[in-house]
Coordinates of C-alpha atoms in Angstrom, one line a residue:
Chain A
M1 CA -71.2 16.2 112.4
T2 CA -70.1 17.9 109.1
D3 CA -66.6 16.4 109.4
K4 CA -66.0 13.8 106.7
H5 CA -64.8 10.3 108.3
V6 CA -61.3 9.7 107.2
Q7 CA -59.9 6.3 107.4
R8 CA -56.8 5.9 109.5
P9 CA -53.7 4.7 107.7
D10 CA -52.3 1.3 108.9
L11 CA -49.8 1.8 111.4
P12 CA -46.4 -0.7 111.6
P13 CA -46.7 -3.6 114.0
P14 CA -44.7 -3.1 117.2
V15 CA -41.2 -4.7 117.3
S16 CA -42.8 -7.5 119.8
E17 CA -44.7 -9.0 116.9
V18 CA -42.3 -9.3 114.0
G19 CA -38.7 -10.4 113.6
A20 CA -36.6 -13.0 115.4
V21 CA -37.2 -11.4 118.7
G22 CA -40.7 -11.3 118.1
W23 CA -40.7 -14.9 117.1
L24 CA -38.7 -16.0 120.2
R25 CA -41.0 -14.2 122.5
K26 CA -44.2 -15.4 120.9
N27 CA -43.0 -19.2 120.5
L28 CA -40.6 -20.1 123.2
F29 CA -40.9 -17.8 125.8
S30 CA -44.6 -16.3 126.0
S31 CA -45.1 -17.3 129.3
Y32 CA -43.1 -18.8 132.5
V33 CA -44.4 -22.3 131.6
N34 CA -43.5 -22.0 128.0
G35 CA -40.0 -20.7 129.1
L36 CA -39.4 -23.5 131.6
M37 CA -40.3 -25.9 128.8
T38 CA -38.0 -24.4 126.5
L39 CA -35.1 -24.7 128.9
L40 CA -36.1 -28.1 130.0
A41 CA -36.0 -29.2 126.1
L42 CA -32.7 -27.6 125.4
W43 CA -31.1 -29.3 128.4
L44 CA -32.5 -32.6 127.4
L45 CA -31.1 -32.3 123.9
W46 CA -27.7 -31.3 125.2
Q47 CA -27.8 -34.3 127.3
F48 CA -28.8 -37.0 124.9
L49 CA -28.0 -35.6 121.5
P50 CA -24.2 -35.6 121.7
P51 CA -23.5 -39.1 122.9
L52 CA -26.0 -40.3 120.2
L53 CA -24.4 -38.6 117.5
D54 CA -21.0 -39.5 118.7
W55 CA -22.1 -43.4 118.7
A56 CA -23.9 -43.3 115.5
L57 CA -21.7 -40.9 113.3
F58 CA -18.6 -39.7 114.9
S59 CA -17.0 -42.7 116.3
A60 CA -18.9 -45.2 114.4
N61 CA -16.9 -47.8 112.0
W62 CA -17.9 -47.5 108.5
S63 CA -15.6 -49.4 106.5
G64 CA -14.1 -53.0 106.7
E65 CA -15.2 -56.8 106.0
T66 CA -15.2 -58.5 109.5
R67 CA -16.1 -57.8 113.0
A68 CA -12.3 -57.1 113.8
D69 CA -12.7 -54.0 111.6
C70 CA -14.9 -52.6 114.3
V71 CA -12.6 -51.4 116.8
G72 CA -13.9 -47.7 117.8
E73 CA -16.5 -46.9 120.9
G74 CA -19.1 -46.1 118.2
A75 CA -21.7 -48.4 116.0
C76 CA -20.2 -51.0 113.8
W77 CA -22.1 -50.1 110.5
V78 CA -19.9 -52.7 108.8
F79 CA -22.3 -55.3 110.0
I80 CA -25.1 -53.7 108.1
A81 CA -23.0 -52.9 105.1
N82 CA -21.8 -56.4 105.0
R83 CA -25.3 -57.7 105.1
M84 CA -27.1 -55.0 103.1
D85 CA -27.9 -57.2 100.1
Q86 CA -29.6 -59.8 102.2
F87 CA -31.5 -57.0 104.3
L88 CA -32.7 -55.7 101.0
Y89 CA -33.6 -58.8 98.8
G90 CA -33.6 -61.6 101.5
F91 CA -32.6 -64.8 99.8
Y92 CA -33.4 -63.8 96.2
P93 CA -30.6 -64.7 94.0
A94 CA -28.0 -62.1 93.8
Q95 CA -27.4 -62.4 90.2
L96 CA -31.2 -61.8 89.7
Y97 CA -31.4 -58.5 91.7
W98 CA -31.9 -56.5 88.7
R99 CA -35.4 -57.7 88.4
P100 CA -36.8 -56.4 91.8
N101 CA -34.6 -53.2 91.0
L102 CA -36.4 -52.9 87.5
A103 CA -39.7 -53.3 89.2
G104 CA -38.8 -50.3 91.6
L105 CA -37.6 -48.4 88.8
V106 CA -40.6 -48.8 86.7
F107 CA -42.7 -47.8 89.7
I108 CA -40.8 -44.7 90.3
A109 CA -40.9 -43.6 86.5
L110 CA -44.8 -44.5 86.6
M111 CA -45.2 -42.1 89.8
I112 CA -43.2 -39.0 88.5
P113 CA -45.9 -37.9 86.0
L114 CA -48.5 -37.8 89.0
F115 CA -46.4 -35.1 90.7
I116 CA -46.4 -33.0 87.4
K117 CA -49.2 -30.4 87.7
S118 CA -50.0 -29.9 84.1
F119 CA -50.2 -33.9 83.3
A120 CA -53.6 -34.3 82.2
W121 CA -54.2 -38.3 82.6
K122 CA -53.3 -38.4 86.2
N123 CA -56.4 -40.5 86.8
W124 CA -56.0 -42.9 84.3
L125 CA -52.1 -43.3 85.3
G126 CA -53.1 -43.7 88.9
A127 CA -55.7 -46.4 88.1
A128 CA -52.9 -48.2 86.0
I129 CA -50.6 -48.2 88.8
L130 CA -53.0 -49.5 91.1
I131 CA -54.4 -52.4 88.9
V132 CA -51.9 -52.9 86.3
Y133 CA -48.3 -52.4 88.1
P134 CA -48.9 -55.1 90.6
F135 CA -48.9 -57.7 87.7
I136 CA -46.0 -56.3 86.1
A137 CA -44.1 -56.3 89.4
Y138 CA -45.2 -60.1 90.3
L139 CA -44.1 -61.2 86.8
L140 CA -40.8 -59.5 86.9
I141 CA -39.8 -60.5 90.5
H142 CA -41.4 -64.0 90.3
G143 CA -40.5 -64.6 86.8
G144 CA -41.2 -68.2 85.2
W145 CA -42.1 -66.7 81.9
F146 CA -40.3 -65.4 78.8
G147 CA -37.0 -66.7 79.6
L148 CA -37.1 -65.4 83.1
S149 CA -36.2 -68.1 85.6
E150 CA -38.6 -68.8 88.2
V151 CA -37.9 -67.2 92.0
E152 CA -40.1 -68.8 94.3
T153 CA -41.9 -66.7 96.9
S154 CA -40.0 -68.6 99.7
K155 CA -37.1 -66.8 98.5
W156 CA -38.3 -63.4 98.6
G157 CA -37.4 -61.5 101.8
G158 CA -36.0 -58.3 103.4
L159 CA -37.3 -54.9 102.5
M160 CA -38.5 -56.0 99.3
L161 CA -41.0 -58.8 101.1
T162 CA -41.9 -55.9 103.5
L163 CA -42.9 -53.5 100.7
V164 CA -44.8 -56.2 98.9
L165 CA -46.8 -57.0 101.8
S166 CA -47.6 -53.7 102.7
A167 CA -48.2 -52.6 99.1
V168 CA -50.6 -55.2 98.2
G169 CA -52.2 -54.7 101.8
I170 CA -52.7 -50.9 101.2
V171 CA -54.1 -51.4 97.7
A172 CA -56.4 -54.2 98.4
S173 CA -57.7 -53.2 101.7
L174 CA -58.9 -49.8 100.7
P175 CA -61.5 -50.9 98.1
I176 CA -62.6 -53.6 100.2
G177 CA -62.9 -51.4 103.2
I178 CA -65.0 -49.0 101.2
V179 CA -67.6 -51.5 99.9
L180 CA -67.7 -53.0 103.8
A181 CA -68.3 -49.4 105.0
L182 CA -71.0 -48.7 102.5
G183 CA -72.4 -52.2 103.4
R184 CA -72.6 -51.2 106.9
R185 CA -74.8 -48.1 106.2
S186 CA -76.8 -49.8 103.6
K187 CA -80.6 -50.2 103.7
M188 CA -80.3 -53.8 102.6
T189 CA -80.6 -55.9 105.9
M190 CA -78.8 -59.0 105.0
F191 CA -75.8 -57.2 103.1
K192 CA -75.4 -54.8 105.9
S193 CA -75.6 -57.9 108.7
V194 CA -72.9 -59.6 106.6
C195 CA -70.6 -56.5 106.4
I196 CA -71.1 -56.1 110.4
I197 CA -70.1 -59.7 111.2
Y198 CA -67.2 -59.5 108.8
I199 CA -66.0 -56.1 110.3
E200 CA -66.6 -56.8 114.1
F201 CA -65.1 -60.7 113.4
W202 CA -61.9 -59.4 112.1
R203 CA -61.4 -56.7 114.3
G204 CA -62.0 -58.8 117.2
I205 CA -58.9 -61.2 116.6
P206 CA -55.3 -60.1 117.0
L207 CA -53.3 -60.3 113.4
I208 CA -50.9 -62.8 114.9
T209 CA -53.9 -65.4 115.2
V210 CA -54.9 -64.5 111.5
L211 CA -51.5 -65.2 110.3
F212 CA -51.3 -68.3 112.4
M213 CA -54.6 -69.5 111.0
A214 CA -53.5 -68.6 107.4
S215 CA -50.2 -70.6 107.8
V216 CA -51.2 -73.5 110.1
M217 CA -55.0 -74.1 110.1
L218 CA -56.0 -73.3 106.4
P219 CA -53.8 -76.1 105.0
L220 CA -55.9 -78.5 106.9
F221 CA -59.1 -77.5 105.1
F222 CA -57.4 -78.1 102.0
P223 CA -57.0 -81.4 100.3
E224 CA -53.4 -83.1 101.0
G225 CA -50.7 -82.1 98.7
S226 CA -52.2 -78.9 97.5
D227 CA -49.7 -76.3 97.9
F228 CA -50.8 -73.1 98.5
D229 CA -48.2 -70.3 98.7
K230 CA -47.3 -69.2 102.0
L231 CA -46.7 -65.5 101.0
L232 CA -50.3 -65.5 99.3
R233 CA -51.9 -66.8 102.6
A234 CA -50.3 -64.2 104.5
L235 CA -51.2 -61.4 102.0
I236 CA -55.0 -62.6 102.0
G237 CA -54.8 -62.7 106.0
I238 CA -53.2 -59.1 106.2
T239 CA -55.8 -57.7 103.5
L240 CA -58.8 -59.2 105.2
F241 CA -57.8 -58.1 108.5
Q242 CA -56.8 -54.7 107.5
S243 CA -59.9 -54.0 105.5
A244 CA -62.0 -54.5 108.5
Y245 CA -60.1 -51.4 110.3
M246 CA -60.4 -49.3 106.8
A247 CA -64.1 -50.1 106.7
E248 CA -64.4 -48.3 110.0
V249 CA -62.4 -45.3 109.2
V250 CA -64.4 -45.0 105.9
R251 CA -67.4 -45.3 107.7
G252 CA -66.4 -42.3 110.0
G253 CA -65.8 -40.1 106.9
L254 CA -69.1 -41.2 105.4
Q255 CA -71.0 -40.3 108.6
A256 CA -69.8 -36.7 108.4
I257 CA -71.2 -35.8 105.3
P258 CA -74.6 -33.9 105.6
K259 CA -77.5 -35.0 104.3
G260 CA -78.1 -32.3 102.1
Q261 CA -75.5 -33.6 100.1
Y262 CA -77.4 -36.9 99.3
E263 CA -80.5 -34.6 98.7
A264 CA -79.0 -32.5 96.4
A265 CA -77.6 -35.4 94.4
A266 CA -80.8 -37.2 94.4
S267 CA -82.6 -34.1 93.2
L268 CA -80.4 -33.6 90.3
G269 CA -81.3 -37.2 89.2
L270 CA -78.0 -38.9 90.3
N271 CA -78.5 -42.7 91.4
Y272 CA -76.9 -44.3 94.1
P273 CA -73.7 -45.5 92.6
K274 CA -73.1 -42.1 90.8
T275 CA -73.9 -40.1 94.0
M276 CA -71.4 -42.2 95.9
A277 CA -68.8 -42.0 93.0
F278 CA -69.1 -38.4 92.3
I279 CA -70.4 -36.8 95.8
I280 CA -70.3 -38.8 98.6
L281 CA -66.9 -40.7 98.4
P282 CA -64.7 -38.0 97.5
Q283 CA -65.7 -35.8 100.2
A284 CA -65.7 -38.6 102.9
L285 CA -62.3 -40.0 102.0
R286 CA -60.8 -36.6 101.9
L287 CA -62.2 -36.0 105.3
V288 CA -60.5 -39.2 106.5
I289 CA -57.1 -38.9 105.0
P290 CA -55.5 -38.8 108.3
G291 CA -57.1 -41.7 109.5
I292 CA -56.5 -43.8 106.3
V293 CA -52.8 -43.1 106.2
N294 CA -52.6 -44.0 109.8
T295 CA -54.2 -47.4 109.2
F296 CA -51.5 -47.7 106.3
I297 CA -48.7 -46.8 108.6
A298 CA -49.9 -49.4 111.2
L299 CA -50.3 -51.8 108.3
F300 CA -46.8 -51.1 107.1
K301 CA -45.3 -51.9 110.7
D302 CA -47.7 -54.8 111.2
T303 CA -46.1 -56.7 108.4
T304 CA -43.3 -57.3 110.8
L305 CA -45.5 -59.9 112.3
V306 CA -45.3 -62.5 109.6
L307 CA -41.9 -63.6 110.8
I308 CA -43.8 -65.8 113.1
I309 CA -45.1 -67.9 109.9
G310 CA -41.4 -68.2 108.6
L311 CA -41.4 -65.1 106.3
F312 CA -38.5 -63.4 106.3
D313 CA -39.2 -59.6 106.1
L314 CA -36.7 -56.7 107.0
L315 CA -36.8 -57.3 110.6
A316 CA -37.0 -61.0 110.5
I317 CA -34.0 -61.1 108.3
I318 CA -31.8 -58.7 110.5
Q319 CA -32.8 -60.8 113.6
L320 CA -31.6 -63.6 111.7
A321 CA -28.5 -62.1 110.9
L322 CA -28.0 -61.3 114.6
T323 CA -27.6 -64.9 115.2
D324 CA -24.7 -65.5 112.7
A325 CA -21.8 -66.6 114.8
E326 CA -19.7 -64.3 113.0
W327 CA -21.8 -61.0 114.1
L328 CA -22.9 -61.7 117.6
G329 CA -23.5 -58.7 119.7
F330 CA -24.6 -56.1 117.3
D331 CA -28.2 -56.3 118.2
T332 CA -28.3 -52.4 118.6
E333 CA -27.0 -51.8 115.1
G334 CA -29.3 -54.1 113.4
Y335 CA -32.4 -52.9 115.4
V336 CA -31.4 -49.0 115.0
F337 CA -31.1 -49.9 111.4
A338 CA -34.5 -51.6 111.1
A339 CA -36.0 -48.7 113.1
A340 CA -34.4 -46.2 110.9
I341 CA -35.8 -47.9 107.6
F342 CA -39.4 -48.2 109.2
W343 CA -39.2 -44.7 110.5
V344 CA -38.3 -43.2 107.1
F345 CA -41.4 -44.8 105.1
C346 CA -43.7 -44.1 107.8
F347 CA -42.7 -40.5 107.9
A348 CA -42.7 -40.3 104.2
M349 CA -46.4 -41.6 104.3
S350 CA -47.3 -39.1 107.0
R351 CA -45.7 -36.3 105.0
Y352 CA -47.5 -37.1 101.9
S353 CA -50.9 -37.1 103.8
I354 CA -50.3 -33.6 105.0
A355 CA -49.5 -32.6 101.5
L356 CA -52.5 -34.3 100.1
E357 CA -54.9 -32.7 102.4
A358 CA -53.5 -29.3 101.7
K359 CA -53.9 -29.9 98.1
L360 CA -57.2 -31.0 98.5
H361 CA -58.6 -28.4 100.7
T362 CA -61.1 -26.1 98.8
G363 CA -62.4 -22.9 100.2
H364 CA -62.7 -21.5 103.7
K365 CA -65.6 -23.7 104.9
K366 CA -66.0 -27.2 106.2
Chain B
M1 CA -105.7 -36.6 84.5
T2 CA -105.3 -33.5 81.9
A3 CA -102.3 -32.6 80.4
E4 CA -102.4 -29.0 81.5
Y5 CA -101.4 -29.9 85.0
I6 CA -97.9 -30.7 85.3
I7 CA -98.1 -31.7 89.2
E8 CA -101.1 -33.0 90.8
L9 CA -101.5 -34.2 94.4
K10 CA -104.7 -35.9 95.3
G11 CA -105.5 -37.0 98.9
V12 CA -101.9 -37.0 99.9
H13 CA -101.3 -38.1 103.5
K14 CA -97.9 -38.5 105.2
W15 CA -96.6 -39.7 108.7
Y16 CA -93.4 -39.6 110.5
G17 CA -94.0 -42.5 112.9
E18 CA -97.1 -41.5 114.8
F19 CA -97.1 -37.7 113.6
H20 CA -99.4 -37.0 111.0
V21 CA -97.4 -34.3 108.9
L22 CA -99.6 -34.1 105.7
K23 CA -103.4 -34.3 105.8
N24 CA -105.4 -34.7 102.7
I25 CA -103.3 -32.5 100.6
N26 CA -105.0 -31.8 97.2
L27 CA -103.2 -29.4 94.8
S28 CA -102.8 -29.0 91.1
V29 CA -100.3 -27.0 89.5
K30 CA -100.6 -25.8 85.8
K31 CA -97.8 -25.3 83.4
G32 CA -96.1 -22.0 84.0
E33 CA -98.2 -21.2 87.0
R34 CA -96.1 -19.6 90.0
I35 CA -97.3 -20.8 93.3
V36 CA -96.0 -19.8 96.9
I37 CA -96.4 -21.7 99.8
C38 CA -96.5 -20.1 103.6
G39 CA -97.2 -21.1 106.6
P40 CA -95.8 -21.4 110.3
S41 CA -93.0 -23.6 110.9
G42 CA -93.9 -27.1 111.4
S43 CA -96.8 -26.6 109.1
G44 CA -95.8 -29.3 106.6
K45 CA -95.0 -26.8 103.9
S46 CA -91.5 -27.9 103.2
T47 CA -92.6 -31.6 103.3
V48 CA -95.0 -31.2 100.7
I49 CA -92.5 -30.0 98.1
R50 CA -90.0 -32.5 99.3
C51 CA -92.7 -35.1 98.5
M52 CA -93.3 -33.5 94.7
N53 CA -89.7 -34.9 94.0
Y54 CA -90.0 -38.0 96.2
L55 CA -87.1 -36.8 98.7
E56 CA -90.0 -38.1 101.1
E57 CA -92.3 -40.6 100.7
H58 CA -96.0 -40.1 101.0
Q59 CA -98.0 -42.8 102.3
Q60 CA -101.4 -42.3 101.0
G61 CA -102.8 -40.9 97.9
Q62 CA -101.4 -40.0 94.5
I63 CA -98.6 -37.5 93.1
V64 CA -98.5 -37.4 89.4
V65 CA -95.5 -35.3 88.1
D66 CA -95.6 -34.6 84.2
G67 CA -97.5 -37.7 83.6
T68 CA -95.4 -40.0 85.9
E69 CA -97.0 -41.2 89.2
L70 CA -94.6 -41.3 91.9
T71 CA -94.5 -44.8 93.7
G72 CA -91.5 -46.5 95.1
D73 CA -90.5 -47.4 91.7
V74 CA -87.0 -46.0 91.1
K75 CA -87.6 -45.5 87.3
H76 CA -90.5 -43.3 87.9
I77 CA -88.5 -41.3 91.0
E78 CA -85.5 -40.9 88.5
Q79 CA -87.8 -39.9 85.6
V80 CA -89.4 -37.2 87.8
R81 CA -86.2 -36.0 89.3
K82 CA -84.7 -35.3 85.5
E83 CA -87.8 -32.9 85.2
V84 CA -87.8 -31.4 88.4
G85 CA -85.2 -28.9 89.8
M86 CA -84.8 -28.1 93.6
V87 CA -83.3 -25.2 95.5
F88 CA -82.3 -25.9 99.2
Q89 CA -82.4 -23.4 102.2
D90 CA -78.8 -24.4 102.7
F91 CA -77.8 -24.4 99.2
N92 CA -76.3 -27.8 99.3
L93 CA -73.6 -27.2 96.8
F94 CA -70.8 -29.9 96.3
P95 CA -67.7 -28.3 98.2
H96 CA -65.2 -30.6 96.5
L97 CA -66.1 -29.3 93.1
T98 CA -65.6 -26.0 91.4
V99 CA -68.7 -24.1 90.6
L100 CA -68.6 -25.1 87.0
E101 CA -68.2 -28.9 87.9
N102 CA -71.2 -28.3 90.2
L103 CA -73.2 -27.2 87.0
T104 CA -72.0 -29.9 84.6
L105 CA -71.9 -33.0 86.7
A106 CA -75.6 -33.9 86.7
P107 CA -75.9 -33.0 82.9
V108 CA -72.9 -35.2 81.9
W109 CA -73.7 -38.1 84.1
V110 CA -77.5 -38.2 84.1
K111 CA -78.5 -36.7 80.6
N112 CA -75.3 -38.0 78.9
V113 CA -74.7 -34.4 77.5
S114 CA -71.0 -34.2 76.3
K115 CA -68.9 -32.2 78.7
S116 CA -68.0 -29.3 76.2
E117 CA -71.8 -28.8 75.6
A118 CA -72.7 -28.9 79.3
E119 CA -69.9 -26.4 80.1
A120 CA -71.4 -24.0 77.4
S121 CA -74.9 -24.6 78.9
A122 CA -73.2 -24.0 82.4
M123 CA -71.9 -20.8 81.5
K124 CA -75.0 -19.6 80.0
Y125 CA -76.9 -20.0 83.1
L126 CA -73.9 -18.7 85.2
E127 CA -74.7 -15.5 83.3
R128 CA -78.0 -15.5 83.8
V129 CA -77.6 -15.7 87.6
K130 CA -75.0 -13.0 87.2
I131 CA -72.0 -14.7 88.3
P132 CA -69.9 -16.0 85.4
E133 CA -66.7 -14.7 87.1
Q134 CA -66.9 -17.3 89.7
A135 CA -67.0 -20.4 87.4
Y136 CA -63.5 -21.8 88.6
K137 CA -64.1 -21.0 92.3
Y138 CA -65.0 -23.5 95.0
P139 CA -68.3 -22.8 96.8
G140 CA -66.5 -22.2 100.2
Q141 CA -65.1 -19.1 98.6
L142 CA -68.4 -17.5 97.7
S143 CA -70.9 -15.6 99.8
G144 CA -74.2 -17.1 100.7
G145 CA -76.0 -15.4 97.9
Q146 CA -73.6 -16.1 95.4
Q147 CA -73.7 -19.8 96.3
Q148 CA -77.6 -19.8 96.3
R149 CA -77.5 -18.5 93.0
V150 CA -74.8 -21.3 91.8
A151 CA -77.5 -23.7 93.3
I152 CA -80.3 -22.1 91.2
A153 CA -78.0 -22.4 88.0
R154 CA -77.3 -25.9 88.9
S155 CA -80.9 -26.9 88.8
L156 CA -81.4 -24.9 85.5
C157 CA -78.6 -27.0 83.8
M158 CA -80.9 -29.8 83.8
N159 CA -83.5 -27.9 81.9
P160 CA -86.4 -28.7 84.3
K161 CA -89.9 -28.1 83.6
V162 CA -90.6 -27.2 87.1
M163 CA -88.4 -25.5 89.9
L164 CA -88.9 -26.2 93.6
F165 CA -87.6 -23.8 96.2
D166 CA -87.7 -24.7 99.7
E167 CA -87.1 -21.7 101.7
P168 CA -84.1 -20.4 99.2
T169 CA -83.6 -17.1 101.3
S170 CA -84.0 -18.2 104.9
A171 CA -80.2 -18.9 105.5
L172 CA -79.2 -15.7 103.6
D173 CA -77.6 -12.5 105.5
P174 CA -80.4 -9.4 104.9
E175 CA -78.4 -8.1 102.0
M176 CA -78.1 -10.9 100.2
I177 CA -81.6 -12.0 99.9
S178 CA -82.5 -9.6 97.2
E179 CA -79.8 -10.8 94.7
V180 CA -81.5 -14.2 95.0
L181 CA -85.1 -13.0 94.6
D182 CA -84.1 -10.8 91.7
V183 CA -82.9 -14.1 90.0
M184 CA -86.2 -15.9 90.9
V185 CA -88.4 -13.1 89.6
E186 CA -86.6 -13.2 86.4
L187 CA -87.3 -16.9 86.1
A188 CA -90.6 -16.3 86.8
E189 CA -91.1 -13.7 84.1
D190 CA -89.6 -16.2 81.5
G191 CA -92.3 -18.5 82.3
M192 CA -90.8 -21.2 84.4
T193 CA -93.3 -23.3 86.5
M194 CA -92.4 -22.6 90.1
I195 CA -93.5 -23.6 93.6
C196 CA -91.8 -21.6 96.3
V197 CA -91.9 -22.2 100.2
T198 CA -91.1 -18.8 101.5
H199 CA -91.6 -16.1 104.0
E200 CA -91.0 -13.2 101.4
M201 CA -94.3 -11.9 101.1
A202 CA -93.1 -9.0 98.8
F203 CA -92.0 -11.5 96.5
A204 CA -95.3 -13.5 96.8
K205 CA -97.1 -10.5 95.7
R206 CA -95.2 -9.6 92.8
V207 CA -94.8 -13.0 91.1
A208 CA -97.3 -15.5 92.4
D209 CA -100.5 -16.6 90.8
R210 CA -101.6 -18.3 93.8
V211 CA -100.7 -18.5 97.5
I212 CA -101.4 -21.4 99.7
F213 CA -101.4 -21.1 103.2
M214 CA -100.7 -24.2 105.3
D215 CA -101.0 -24.9 109.2
A216 CA -100.8 -28.1 110.9
G217 CA -100.5 -30.3 107.8
E218 CA -103.4 -28.9 106.0
I219 CA -104.1 -26.5 103.1
V220 CA -106.1 -23.9 105.2
E221 CA -106.5 -21.2 102.5
E222 CA -105.3 -20.4 99.0
N223 CA -106.2 -17.5 96.8
E224 CA -104.6 -15.1 94.2
P225 CA -102.1 -12.9 96.2
Q226 CA -104.2 -9.7 96.2
A227 CA -107.1 -11.4 97.4
F228 CA -104.9 -13.5 99.9
F229 CA -103.3 -10.6 101.5
D230 CA -106.1 -8.1 101.4
N231 CA -109.0 -10.1 102.4
P232 CA -107.9 -13.4 104.0
Q233 CA -110.9 -15.4 105.1
N234 CA -109.7 -18.0 107.6
E235 CA -109.0 -17.0 111.1
R236 CA -105.4 -18.8 111.4
T237 CA -104.1 -17.0 108.1
K238 CA -105.4 -13.5 109.4
Q239 CA -103.3 -14.3 112.4
F240 CA -100.3 -15.5 110.5
L241 CA -100.4 -12.6 108.3
S242 CA -100.4 -10.0 111.0
Q243 CA -97.7 -11.9 112.7
I244 CA -95.4 -11.3 109.9
I245 CA -96.5 -8.0 108.8
Q246 CA -95.9 -6.6 112.2
H247 CA -92.1 -6.3 111.7

């Protein structure tokens, strides 16, 4: 055994492991079943994609003013284009569209720095967006101050209303949900019971019931003549309802944090609020990002239910347009358009959640 | 109550439900003293030191740490925890924070030290445990031995008067044990009051002023290390020592 051990040099991988051929073999034809599935998927695409593209794009009618302009076989996007303003803003006065537009622009402008890596005040700006921005948006869109004429919430509608409903629901339900989740794990028996009753009550009834209650029943409990804004009632109903779901998602995250984290925080002298704020919640919320975003997406789509209490969100206003005698028979275009808009927003949320998870991932463990 | 004792346990009893884990524990620790507690698993040795910063509650008896008696009073508990550092078997670093943030969090939020001051002192302690270059990494990127040294530095950042070690090397791979023990030996040589639950008998021989052997919730024997290892008095101690020295 006098030979010195010499480490062998690395050999290049075989062709089957790298390159386009390698990729195809590994991902699409790695086994008979996989190969079969690949062929089946290709066949389905070939069957359904061309007619769909033809209807939606190639044979579609894009320009014109009335239904008479829709002559081809394909979709009549003229209908959508014609009604676009209403789909976006509802019955909001057309000469005031700049106000919601400005509110949207302000939001985008505030969000940009959050995506700049070197920006140092992210936390403060984020908090400002969450807490201050809703008031700015409300003052702009609602008006009634500083020479801006008032636009009642009953005139709000379309995509704008959908965004208002879901944004408020999202922003308000997360903190309430966190408090409820902490309460449910609290050692204070009364507080804990209240949280459990709250969560189980709101989770046990359908959102439609909540909205009906908010719009029909609630006014019965208030003195006659007191007018309590319908949109506000819907917002409160949606927030109370979603916060119960949020609470359970957050609780799932809290349960995944090992006891050692609490003990380490305690042994360093951190009290309960500081332990929660700096140690437990940052980890727990990170773990349940997929669940939280899932709830947000569900909330975003559930806002369509407000149509039953007479609020015209994106879907409701499209349905309303479909009943216009001038444009009868374009249901497919209307619903496809609604679906496309909802899909874009939901998909964006989904991608953002994945990006956030990747960004917050630390180290190899856990 | 004399001031020379920094920790005093008098007639401490503890139950987990029906199970009597600690039976009449009496233990006084002087300032600067290094104590090693050993014993078979389930003997209550971890429970004893976890009572010393109230991670576990005792039901009977008195525990006084640096003049503050540990009762259910939250003020007292927080006071004691500021003075007592603890190192755990599983490190329990905060995985979502960098090493430096792990070290500065408690000084900044518990002791109201300014951030820059806390960072300067954190770097000093990281150098003391010989890993200043890891300051901006996350715990998940470090080896077990490095993580445990960060955990020690994290406790030291609070300038504790006493350090409790709960089997600090039991979760480590063999080649990493010595890097952690080296840090602990240095700490002992600097005069830190230390109470260690450990099975590292060589460490006990080298640094301990007193070795305490526990079995079934009782302190069975305590002595200076030389006498403890060479001439154990109690039958259970002899049996325990023969078992761990066999290998």
